[in-house]
Amino acid sequence: MEDAALVHACQTCDRDAQRELYERHVDCIYRLAFRITRNEQDAFDVTQQTFIRAFEHISSFDQRSTIRTWLYRIGTNEALQLVRRRGTERRHLSVLEHGLRDSAPASGTDHLDLEEAMLRLSDDHHAILMLRYKEGLDYQEIATVLEVNAGTVASRLNRARGDLRRLLAENSALSVEETTSKNHPTDTKDVSRQCKK
Amino acid sequence: MTCKDALEKIGPLLDSELDAPARAELEQHLASCTECDTACESLRGITSALSDGPDRVTVPRDEIWRKIEQHLDTDSPATVRPIGSRPVRLFSLRPLASAAVVLAAIGLGWLFVSAPWSSAAYAGQIDFRPLLEQADGDIKAGIDALIDVHGGRAITRPEAADLMRIRIDSPANLPPGLSLQSLYLLNLGGDHRALGFHYHGPQGHLLLLQCPPDVEQNLAGHECLPCRIGTNEGHVARIGSLRLAHFGSDNVCVCVVSTLDEMKELPAALNAVKIDF
Ligand SMILES: [Zn+2]
């Protein structure tokens, strides 16, 4: 069944159709939620809430965007609201945990460097980079998801990439310092990584 | 092309968002400018690392579905309603009006139209476009333009009470530091009217519009998303700094126009308003 026909069936509260729509899109929504919240329990809650809201309000879905973009929009909103409600508390915690990690590579765009830098970005910048580079959305789709115009997407992405680049530079400067000063205790046993599996 | 222009366009180039002429112009610059070319390569490294990053999450599909299904089983189908008729919690609820009050309201405001609300034509239309033009500009001017396009005028509370039943009990002051500036009467077409309560304070603007249920809204194509603000469920369009939310019951639709912070300030403000639904 096409997405459009599926949506139509969902509008009549057809449970099989709801399940099918869920199965088709749950992976994307969960991963997006996980990337924005950086936490499995939060990703679970956001995904659940996204689909509940979607099913409750599917009659207002007007096919102007694809159902995937619509779900992304609800999911991004739910996830961003949750991280904003939490404030910076969790972010600091995550940065701290990642900060305990041993043997940071001294240079290059290593994935761990990158993740650490991503954790320090603002929620908005983090989210827009996720939508672009992890979810592969184009500017128009991101504009729809974030409810801004395409020009704003371009400038926000520029700022987000700029921040990321700056943080990466700071990180690698820090790593060089760390490796040159031998007096740096690292405890690798107690590292609990909330944000990574 | 200056280096500054070039640096701004490198991202869109890597994202394949540049049209052919812009792309050609930038590539020409990159071919002749080592600094920008280096910046471009460095950014390419970062963005491709971002795209390739490890992705090791397991999606608990069945567990999430069970929760969703539980919710659907307890709530549906009552919560699945067409847009425009959503009897949901409105701010701080006040007990339903007594029969006497309802009778008193007949002949006043929109209530004298006894036709079913299912027909949007009966509920009037509110055109938010003049306001939306100022979404990133002068909000006060936008509100004035909105009032203007509906032939609105400032009225006193007794006058409002005389003309139509007031369903919004609006204190003179609301958190966070908002004070009531004016009360407006707007024409929504036909016999339909809306009351506007404009609050302003250092944190921004809040305009509450008491409209007929199922009022038709022109949001210039901006889509409304399901939302929860405080304890209220409704729909919201987020346009620039503006939040345009509406919450409806069978008797009233309250449109909320605000530049307040959606997570803290707006719920606090709405919580202090009483609606006779
Ligand atoms: Zn240059």
GROMACS .gro file of C-alpha atoms and ligand atoms in nm:
model
  475
    1MET     CA    1   0.000   0.000   0.000
    2GLU     CA    2   0.122   0.350  -0.078
    3ASP     CA    3   0.179   0.587   0.214
    4ALA     CA    4  -0.115   0.799   0.100
    5ALA     CA    5  -0.356   0.505   0.104
    6LEU     CA    6  -0.216   0.399   0.437
    7VAL     CA    7  -0.275   0.745   0.581
    8HIS     CA    8  -0.628   0.731   0.452
    9ALA     CA    9  -0.687   0.400   0.627
   10CYS     CA   10  -0.535   0.542   0.945
   11GLN     CA   11  -0.781   0.826   0.928
   12THR     CA   12  -1.055   0.568   0.976
   13CYS     CA   13  -0.868   0.435   1.282
   14ASP     CA   14  -0.787   0.109   1.105
   15ARG     CA   15  -0.555  -0.059   1.357
   16ASP     CA   16  -0.374  -0.271   1.099
   17ALA     CA   17  -0.302   0.040   0.897
   18GLN     CA   18  -0.177   0.218   1.207
   19ARG     CA   19   0.054  -0.069   1.281
   20GLU     CA   20   0.181  -0.072   0.925
   21LEU     CA   21   0.247   0.304   0.928
   22TYR     CA   22   0.425   0.260   1.259
   23GLU     CA   23   0.642  -0.023   1.131
   24ARG     CA   24   0.737   0.176   0.824
   25HIS     CA   25   0.853   0.484   1.010
   26VAL     CA   26   0.938   0.385   1.365
   27ASP     CA   27   1.308   0.327   1.300
   28CYS     CA   28   1.358   0.674   1.156
   29ILE     CA   29   1.164   0.843   1.433
   30TYR     CA   30   1.335   0.651   1.710
   31ARG     CA   31   1.682   0.719   1.573
   32LEU     CA   32   1.601   1.085   1.528
   33ALA     CA   33   1.464   1.103   1.884
   34PHE     CA   34   1.769   0.923   2.015
   35ARG     CA   35   2.000   1.159   1.835
   36ILE     CA   36   1.830   1.465   1.970
   37THR     CA   37   1.774   1.343   2.326
   38ARG     CA   38   2.087   1.121   2.343
   39ASN     CA   39   1.907   0.889   2.574
   40GLU     CA   40   1.725   0.560   2.515
   41GLN     CA   41   1.443   0.612   2.761
   42ASP     CA   42   1.376   0.958   2.618
   43ALA     CA   43   1.387   0.823   2.264
   44PHE     CA   44   1.135   0.558   2.368
   45ASP     CA   45   0.902   0.819   2.519
   46VAL     CA   46   0.938   1.061   2.229
   47THR     CA   47   0.868   0.787   1.974
   48GLN     CA   48   0.563   0.668   2.163
   49GLN     CA   49   0.432   1.022   2.198
   50THR     CA   50   0.501   1.103   1.834
   51PHE     CA   51   0.292   0.816   1.704
   52ILE     CA   52   0.013   0.870   1.956
   53ARG     CA   53  -0.009   1.233   1.850
   54ALA     CA   54   0.015   1.142   1.486
   55PHE     CA   55  -0.272   0.890   1.511
   56GLU     CA   56  -0.484   1.127   1.715
   57HIS     CA   57  -0.439   1.410   1.469
   58ILE     CA   58  -0.397   1.226   1.144
   59SER     CA   59  -0.723   1.374   1.017
   60SER     CA   60  -0.546   1.711   1.012
   61PHE     CA   61  -0.264   1.575   0.796
   62ASP     CA   62  -0.331   1.741   0.464
   63GLN     CA   63  -0.077   1.566   0.239
   64ARG     CA   64   0.102   1.895   0.175
   65SER     CA   65   0.418   1.723   0.293
   66THR     CA   66   0.498   1.354   0.297
   67ILE     CA   67   0.386   1.154   0.597
   68ARG     CA   68   0.752   1.095   0.679
   69THR     CA   69   0.822   1.470   0.695
   70TRP     CA   70   0.508   1.519   0.902
   71LEU     CA   71   0.618   1.252   1.149
   72TYR     CA   72   0.966   1.402   1.160
   73ARG     CA   73   0.811   1.733   1.239
   74ILE     CA   74   0.608   1.600   1.529
   75GLY     CA   75   0.903   1.391   1.648
   76THR     CA   76   1.152   1.678   1.629
   77ASN     CA   77   0.913   1.901   1.818
   78GLU     CA   78   0.853   1.644   2.087
   79ALA     CA   79   1.223   1.572   2.124
   80LEU     CA   80   1.330   1.937   2.128
   81GLN     CA   81   1.059   2.024   2.378
   82LEU     CA   82   1.183   1.747   2.600
   83VAL     CA   83   1.548   1.850   2.587
   84ARG     CA   84   1.456   2.213   2.641
   85ARG     CA   85   1.242   2.121   2.939
   86ARG     CA   86   1.538   1.935   3.080
   87GLY     CA   87   1.757   2.236   3.021
   88THR     CA   88   2.128   2.178   3.012
   89GLU     CA   89   2.140   1.930   3.297
   90ARG     CA   90   2.160   1.619   3.087
   91ARG     CA   91   2.394   1.774   2.837
   92HIS     CA   92   2.643   1.857   3.109
   93LEU     CA   93   2.619   1.508   3.241
   94SER     CA   94   2.682   1.362   2.899
   95VAL     CA   95   2.976   1.588   2.835
   96LEU     CA   96   3.119   1.489   3.168
   97GLU     CA   97   3.084   1.121   3.090
   98HIS     CA   98   3.242   1.162   2.755
   99GLY     CA   99   3.512   1.372   2.913
  100LEU     CA  100   3.615   1.069   3.123
  101ARG     CA  101   3.688   0.873   2.813
  102ASP     CA  102   4.049   0.770   2.768
  103SER     CA  103   4.294   0.818   2.484
  104ALA     CA  104   4.139   1.095   2.282
  105PRO     CA  105   4.301   1.095   1.941
  106ALA     CA  106   4.519   1.397   1.896
  107SER     CA  107   4.396   1.514   1.561
  108GLY     CA  108   4.170   1.448   1.268
  109THR     CA  109   3.794   1.422   1.258
  110ASP     CA  110   3.763   1.113   1.465
  111HIS     CA  111   3.412   0.991   1.539
  112LEU     CA  112   3.461   1.023   1.911
  113ASP     CA  113   3.591   1.378   1.874
  114LEU     CA  114   3.295   1.452   1.659
  115GLU     CA  115   3.046   1.309   1.905
  116GLU     CA  116   3.198   1.504   2.187
  117ALA     CA  117   3.180   1.823   1.986
  118MET     CA  118   2.821   1.746   1.887
  119LEU     CA  119   2.729   1.713   2.253
  120ARG     CA  120   2.845   2.066   2.315
  121LEU     CA  121   2.636   2.220   2.041
  122SER     CA  122   2.311   2.399   2.120
  123ASP     CA  123   1.999   2.184   2.089
  124ASP     CA  124   1.886   2.369   1.778
  125HIS     CA  125   2.221   2.338   1.604
  126HIS     CA  126   2.253   1.976   1.702
  127ALA     CA  127   1.905   1.898   1.574
  128ILE     CA  128   1.951   2.067   1.239
  129LEU     CA  129   2.280   1.887   1.175
  130MET     CA  130   2.111   1.558   1.259
  131LEU     CA  131   1.826   1.627   1.020
  132ARG     CA  132   2.068   1.715   0.742
  133TYR     CA  133   2.351   1.468   0.780
  134LYS     CA  134   2.200   1.172   0.961
  135GLU     CA  135   1.850   1.177   0.821
  136GLY     CA  136   1.960   1.313   0.486
  137LEU     CA  137   1.680   1.568   0.459
  138ASP     CA  138   1.722   1.845   0.202
  139TYR     CA  139   1.682   2.213   0.294
  140GLN     CA  140   1.319   2.225   0.191
  141GLU     CA  141   1.232   1.921   0.401
  142ILE     CA  142   1.422   2.060   0.699
  143ALA     CA  143   1.234   2.388   0.654
  144THR     CA  144   0.907   2.198   0.672
  145VAL     CA  145   1.012   1.998   0.976
  146LEU     CA  146   1.141   2.301   1.168
  147GLU     CA  147   0.873   2.535   1.035
  148VAL     CA  148   1.117   2.797   0.914
  149ASN     CA  149   1.195   2.914   0.563
  150ALA     CA  150   1.467   2.759   0.348
  151GLY     CA  151   1.690   3.067   0.385
  152THR     CA  152   1.684   3.022   0.762
  153VAL     CA  153   1.781   2.657   0.717
  154ALA     CA  154   2.087   2.757   0.513
  155SER     CA  155   2.202   3.020   0.761
  156ARG     CA  156   2.131   2.806   1.066
  157LEU     CA  157   2.325   2.518   0.911
  158ASN     CA  158   2.615   2.753   0.840
  159ARG     CA  159   2.620   2.864   1.201
  160ALA     CA  160   2.587   2.506   1.327
  161ARG     CA  161   2.875   2.385   1.109
  162GLY     CA  162   3.082   2.685   1.216
  163ASP     CA  163   3.025   2.605   1.583
  164LEU     CA  164   3.105   2.242   1.523
  165ARG     CA  165   3.427   2.324   1.346
  166ARG     CA  166   3.530   2.558   1.628
  167LEU     CA  167   3.453   2.294   1.892
  168LEU     CA  168   3.648   2.032   1.701
  169ALA     CA  169   3.945   2.267   1.682
  170GLU     CA  170   3.922   2.331   2.056
  171ASN     CA  171   3.896   1.958   2.120
  172SER     CA  172   4.202   1.866   1.923
  173ALA     CA  173   4.399   2.150   2.085
  174LEU     CA  174   4.291   2.003   2.418
  175SER     CA  175   4.394   1.651   2.318
  176VAL     CA  176   4.738   1.769   2.224
  177GLU     CA  177   4.768   1.930   2.566
  178GLU     CA  178   4.648   1.611   2.732
  179THR     CA  179   4.894   1.388   2.556
  180THR     CA  180   5.187   1.619   2.624
  181SER     CA  181   5.112   1.649   2.996
  182LYS     CA  182   5.154   1.292   3.121
  183ASN     CA  183   4.988   1.378   3.447
  184HIS     CA  184   4.633   1.307   3.340
  185PRO     CA  185   4.446   1.039   3.528
  186THR     CA  186   4.184   0.858   3.328
  187ASP     CA  187   3.953   0.597   3.463
  188THR     CA  188   3.826   0.377   3.186
  189LYS     CA  189   3.638   0.134   3.406
  190ASP     CA  190   3.372   0.368   3.534
  191VAL     CA  191   3.273   0.511   3.205
  192SER     CA  192   2.901   0.474   3.163
  193ARG     CA  193   2.794   0.603   2.828
  194GLN     CA  194   2.444   0.716   2.842
  195CYS     CA  195   2.446   0.837   2.488
  196LYS     CA  196   2.601   0.541   2.321
  197LYS     CA  197   2.521   0.181   2.299
  198MET     CA  198   3.302   3.663  -0.544
  199THR     CA  199   3.459   3.751  -0.212
  200CYS     CA  200   3.597   3.493   0.028
  201LYS     CA  201   3.319   3.579   0.272
  202ASP     CA  202   3.054   3.497   0.010
  203ALA     CA  203   3.241   3.182  -0.084
  204LEU     CA  204   3.264   3.058   0.275
  205GLU     CA  205   2.889   3.106   0.318
  206LYS     CA  206   2.817   2.897   0.011
  207ILE     CA  207   3.052   2.607   0.080
  208GLY     CA  208   2.797   2.435   0.303
  209PRO     CA  209   2.516   2.456   0.049
  210LEU     CA  210   2.761   2.340  -0.221
  211LEU     CA  211   2.848   2.026  -0.025
  212ASP     CA  212   2.479   1.976   0.049
  213SER     CA  213   2.399   1.996  -0.326
  214GLU     CA  214   2.173   2.293  -0.262
  215LEU     CA  215   2.331   2.539  -0.504
  216ASP     CA  216   2.189   2.600  -0.848
  217ALA     CA  217   2.420   2.557  -1.147
  218PRO     CA  218   2.532   2.922  -1.189
  219ALA     CA  219   2.606   2.968  -0.818
  220ARG     CA  220   2.787   2.639  -0.815
  221ALA     CA  221   3.002   2.732  -1.116
  222GLU     CA  222   3.087   3.069  -0.964
  223LEU     CA  223   3.190   2.911  -0.634
  224GLU     CA  224   3.394   2.637  -0.800
  225GLN     CA  225   3.577   2.902  -0.997
  226HIS     CA  226   3.661   3.085  -0.674
  227LEU     CA  227   3.775   2.765  -0.505
  228ALA     CA  228   4.005   2.685  -0.795
  229SER     CA  229   4.182   3.016  -0.749
  230CYS     CA  230   4.171   3.057  -0.369
  231THR     CA  231   4.369   2.814  -0.158
  232GLU     CA  232   4.221   2.930   0.171
  233CYS     CA  233   3.860   2.876   0.070
  234ASP     CA  234   3.950   2.550  -0.098
  235THR     CA  235   4.111   2.426   0.223
  236ALA     CA  236   3.807   2.534   0.422
  237CYS     CA  237   3.591   2.345   0.175
  238GLU     CA  238   3.791   2.025   0.210
  239SER     CA  239   3.790   2.049   0.586
  240LEU     CA  240   3.414   2.095   0.591
  241ARG     CA  241   3.375   1.804   0.351
  242GLY     CA  242   3.565   1.590   0.600
  243ILE     CA  243   3.342   1.696   0.886
  244THR     CA  244   3.013   1.650   0.705
  245SER     CA  245   3.105   1.312   0.564
  246ALA     CA  246   3.219   1.200   0.909
  247LEU     CA  247   2.884   1.319   1.040
  248SER     CA  248   2.697   1.118   0.781
  249ASP     CA  249   2.907   0.805   0.832
  250GLY     CA  250   2.912   0.815   1.209
  251PRO     CA  251   2.837   0.494   1.395
  252ASP     CA  252   2.473   0.423   1.445
  253ARG     CA  253   2.424   0.146   1.691
  254VAL     CA  254   2.081   0.182   1.833
  255THR     CA  255   1.837  -0.101   1.860
  256VAL     CA  256   1.482   0.014   1.824
  257PRO     CA  257   1.250  -0.148   2.080
  258ARG     CA  258   0.976  -0.167   1.819
  259ASP     CA  259   0.742  -0.409   1.994
  260GLU     CA  260   0.766  -0.246   2.335
  261ILE     CA  261   0.687   0.097   2.195
  262TRP     CA  262   0.399  -0.037   1.989
  263ARG     CA  263   0.248  -0.205   2.295
  264LYS     CA  264   0.246   0.130   2.475
  265ILE     CA  265   0.093   0.306   2.177
  266GLU     CA  266  -0.172   0.041   2.140
  267GLN     CA  267  -0.258   0.062   2.509
  268HIS     CA  268  -0.310   0.433   2.468
  269LEU     CA  269  -0.516   0.392   2.153
  270ASP     CA  270  -0.732   0.130   2.321
  271THR     CA  271  -0.815   0.352   2.616
  272ASP     CA  272  -0.857   0.675   2.428
  273SER     CA  273  -0.980   0.605   2.083
  274PRO     CA  274  -1.187   0.682   1.898
  275ALA     CA  275  -1.301   0.977   2.107
  276THR     CA  276  -0.970   1.158   2.067
  277VAL     CA  277  -0.972   1.122   1.691
  278ARG     CA  278  -1.165   1.423   1.581
  279PRO     CA  279  -1.162   1.643   1.281
  280ILE     CA  280  -0.962   1.959   1.323
  281GLY     CA  281  -1.172   2.238   1.462
  282SER     CA  282  -1.378   2.040   1.709
  283ARG     CA  283  -1.156   1.950   1.995
  284PRO     CA  284  -1.324   1.964   2.330
  285VAL     CA  285  -1.008   1.974   2.532
  286ARG     CA  286  -0.897   2.134   2.849
  287LEU     CA  287  -0.901   2.509   2.816
  288PHE     CA  288  -0.658   2.685   3.043
  289SER     CA  289  -0.807   2.678   3.392
  290LEU     CA  290  -1.148   2.532   3.352
  291ARG     CA  291  -1.446   2.690   3.507
  292PRO     CA  292  -1.762   2.488   3.567
  293LEU     CA  293  -1.997   2.482   3.275
  294ALA     CA  294  -2.222   2.784   3.254
  295SER     CA  295  -2.560   2.748   3.415
  296ALA     CA  296  -2.872   2.730   3.202
  297ALA     CA  297  -2.959   3.085   3.298
  298VAL     CA  298  -2.627   3.214   3.173
  299VAL     CA  299  -2.665   3.023   2.850
  300LEU     CA  300  -3.010   3.172   2.803
  301ALA     CA  301  -2.875   3.517   2.872
  302ALA     CA  302  -2.622   3.463   2.601
  303ILE     CA  303  -2.877   3.381   2.338
  304GLY     CA  304  -2.919   3.676   2.113
  305LEU     CA  305  -2.572   3.796   2.191
  306GLY     CA  306  -2.256   3.738   2.000
  307TRP     CA  307  -2.237   3.432   1.784
  308LEU     CA  308  -2.458   3.221   2.003
  309PHE     CA  309  -2.775   3.346   1.846
  310VAL     CA  310  -2.696   3.155   1.532
  311SER     CA  311  -2.863   2.827   1.606
  312ALA     CA  312  -2.714   2.644   1.310
  313PRO     CA  313  -2.483   2.353   1.377
  314TRP     CA  314  -2.118   2.447   1.404
  315SER     CA  315  -2.016   2.184   1.155
  316SER     CA  316  -2.052   2.439   0.883
  317ALA     CA  317  -1.746   2.659   0.892
  318ALA     CA  318  -1.932   2.933   0.707
  319TYR     CA  319  -2.132   2.996   1.022
  320ALA     CA  320  -1.832   3.049   1.241
  321GLY     CA  321  -1.673   3.340   1.064
  322GLN     CA  322  -1.318   3.370   0.950
  323ILE     CA  323  -1.014   3.516   1.113
  324ASP     CA  324  -0.735   3.622   0.881
  325PHE     CA  325  -0.397   3.615   1.050
  326ARG     CA  326  -0.201   3.715   0.742
  327PRO     CA  327  -0.149   4.084   0.835
  328LEU     CA  328  -0.004   3.970   1.166
  329LEU     CA  329   0.213   3.702   1.009
  330GLU     CA  330   0.375   3.962   0.786
  331GLN     CA  331   0.522   4.105   1.105
  332ALA     CA  332   0.617   3.767   1.255
  333ASP     CA  333   0.983   3.865   1.256
  334GLY     CA  334   0.920   4.237   1.278
  335ASP     CA  335   0.703   4.469   1.479
  336ILE     CA  336   0.454   4.249   1.663
  337LYS     CA  337   0.253   4.542   1.794
  338ALA     CA  338   0.210   4.670   1.438
  339GLY     CA  339   0.108   4.318   1.336
  340ILE     CA  340  -0.156   4.303   1.606
  341ASP     CA  341  -0.287   4.646   1.505
  342ALA     CA  342  -0.305   4.530   1.143
  343LEU     CA  343  -0.492   4.216   1.247
  344ILE     CA  344  -0.746   4.421   1.444
  345ASP     CA  345  -0.771   4.659   1.151
  346VAL     CA  346  -0.840   4.403   0.883
  347HIS     CA  347  -1.134   4.278   1.089
  348GLY     CA  348  -1.280   4.624   1.131
  349GLY     CA  349  -1.186   4.601   1.495
  350ARG     CA  350  -1.196   4.876   1.751
  351ALA     CA  351  -1.099   4.919   2.112
  352ILE     CA  352  -1.394   4.886   2.347
  353THR     CA  353  -1.452   4.900   2.720
  354ARG     CA  354  -1.534   4.596   2.924
  355PRO     CA  355  -1.895   4.705   2.994
  356GLU     CA  356  -1.939   4.766   2.624
  357ALA     CA  357  -1.800   4.420   2.550
  358ALA     CA  358  -2.029   4.266   2.809
  359ASP     CA  359  -2.318   4.448   2.652
  360LEU     CA  360  -2.237   4.338   2.298
  361MET     CA  361  -2.142   3.979   2.355
  362ARG     CA  362  -2.090   3.739   2.635
  363ILE     CA  363  -1.737   3.746   2.769
  364ARG     CA  364  -1.602   3.396   2.801
  365ILE     CA  365  -1.249   3.491   2.885
  366ASP     CA  366  -1.202   3.615   3.239
  367SER     CA  367  -0.895   3.825   3.197
  368PRO     CA  368  -0.722   3.973   3.498
  369ALA     CA  369  -0.545   4.307   3.460
  370ASN     CA  370  -0.209   4.138   3.507
  371LEU     CA  371  -0.074   3.802   3.405
  372PRO     CA  372   0.259   3.635   3.468
  373PRO     CA  373   0.529   3.706   3.357
  374GLY     CA  374   0.472   4.077   3.411
  375LEU     CA  375   0.207   4.124   3.144
  376SER     CA  376  -0.060   4.387   3.177
  377LEU     CA  377  -0.384   4.421   2.987
  378GLN     CA  378  -0.349   4.697   2.730
  379SER     CA  379  -0.677   4.695   2.542
  380LEU     CA  380  -0.992   4.507   2.474
  381TYR     CA  381  -1.097   4.486   2.109
  382LEU     CA  382  -1.408   4.388   1.921
  383LEU     CA  383  -1.346   4.227   1.582
  384ASN     CA  384  -1.582   4.135   1.302
  385LEU     CA  385  -1.532   3.790   1.157
  386GLY     CA  386  -1.795   3.815   0.888
  387GLY     CA  387  -2.168   3.762   0.905
  388ASP     CA  388  -2.289   3.805   1.261
  389HIS     CA  389  -1.972   3.666   1.403
  390ARG     CA  390  -1.750   3.862   1.627
  391ALA     CA  391  -1.445   3.802   1.837
  392LEU     CA  392  -1.315   3.969   2.149
  393GLY     CA  393  -0.947   4.043   2.170
  394PHE     CA  394  -0.751   4.083   2.492
  395HIS     CA  395  -0.413   4.235   2.430
  396TYR     CA  396  -0.148   4.198   2.700
  397HIS     CA  397   0.199   4.340   2.686
  398GLY     CA  398   0.501   4.332   2.912
  399PRO     CA  399   0.879   4.321   2.904
  400GLN     CA  400   0.865   3.954   2.795
  401GLY     CA  401   0.652   4.022   2.493
  402HIS     CA  402   0.298   4.021   2.365
  403LEU     CA  403  -0.001   3.803   2.432
  404LEU     CA  404  -0.325   3.839   2.242
  405LEU     CA  405  -0.618   3.620   2.341
  406LEU     CA  406  -0.901   3.601   2.092
  407GLN     CA  407  -1.235   3.471   2.200
  408CYS     CA  408  -1.379   3.330   1.878
  409PRO     CA  409  -1.675   3.116   1.781
  410PRO     CA  410  -1.604   2.743   1.788
  411ASP     CA  411  -1.482   2.613   1.454
  412VAL     CA  412  -1.381   2.960   1.342
  413GLU     CA  413  -1.198   2.933   1.014
  414GLN     CA  414  -0.840   3.053   1.034
  415ASN     CA  415  -0.622   3.182   0.756
  416LEU     CA  416  -0.262   3.114   0.851
  417ALA     CA  417  -0.118   3.191   0.508
  418GLY     CA  418  -0.047   2.825   0.448
  419HIS     CA  419   0.142   2.771   0.773
  420GLU     CA  420   0.057   2.432   0.907
  421CYS     CA  421  -0.075   2.379   1.255
  422LEU     CA  422   0.078   2.110   1.467
  423PRO     CA  423  -0.076   1.930   1.759
  424CYS     CA  424   0.063   2.085   2.075
  425ARG     CA  425   0.037   2.083   2.447
  426ILE     CA  426   0.089   2.412   2.625
  427GLY     CA  427   0.075   2.367   2.998
  428THR     CA  428  -0.217   2.131   3.047
  429ASN     CA  429  -0.397   2.236   2.731
  430GLU     CA  430  -0.403   2.041   2.412
  431GLY     CA  431  -0.461   2.223   2.091
  432HIS     CA  432  -0.280   2.318   1.777
  433VAL     CA  433   0.000   2.560   1.718
  434ALA     CA  434   0.170   2.722   1.423
  435ARG     CA  435   0.521   2.844   1.497
  436ILE     CA  436   0.618   3.130   1.274
  437GLY     CA  437   0.932   3.324   1.358
  438SER     CA  438   0.905   3.443   1.716
  439LEU     CA  439   0.528   3.404   1.701
  440ARG     CA  440   0.325   3.124   1.848
  441LEU     CA  441  -0.023   3.103   1.707
  442ALA     CA  442  -0.213   2.846   1.905
  443HIS     CA  443  -0.577   2.759   1.928
  444PHE     CA  444  -0.770   2.563   2.180
  445GLY     CA  445  -1.130   2.475   2.127
  446SER     CA  446  -1.433   2.341   2.303
  447ASP     CA  447  -1.785   2.300   2.173
  448ASN     CA  448  -1.865   2.657   2.275
  449VAL     CA  449  -1.557   2.862   2.216
  450CYS     CA  450  -1.231   2.866   2.030
  451VAL     CA  451  -0.956   3.061   2.199
  452CYS     CA  452  -0.682   3.176   1.966
  453VAL     CA  453  -0.358   3.261   2.140
  454VAL     CA  454  -0.108   3.486   1.968
  455SER     CA  455   0.213   3.515   2.161
  456THR     CA  456   0.581   3.588   2.155
  457LEU     CA  457   0.628   3.440   2.502
  458ASP     CA  458   0.848   3.141   2.563
  459GLU     CA  459   0.640   2.834   2.488
  460MET     CA  460   0.774   2.613   2.762
  461LYS     CA  461   0.753   2.836   3.067
  462GLU     CA  462   0.609   3.184   3.021
  463LEU     CA  463   0.314   3.099   2.802
  464PRO     CA  464   0.181   2.810   3.016
  465ALA     CA  465   0.211   3.033   3.326
  466ALA     CA  466   0.020   3.313   3.156
  467LEU     CA  467  -0.253   3.085   3.024
  468ASN     CA  468  -0.288   2.915   3.357
  469ALA     CA  469  -0.389   3.248   3.510
  470VAL     CA  470  -0.669   3.302   3.259
  471LYS     CA  471  -1.010   3.157   3.320
  472ILE     CA  472  -1.225   3.045   3.032
  473ASP     CA  473  -1.592   2.980   3.054
  474PHE     CA  474  -1.605   2.702   2.802
  475ZN      ZN  475   3.851   3.272  -0.104
   0.00000   0.00000   0.00000
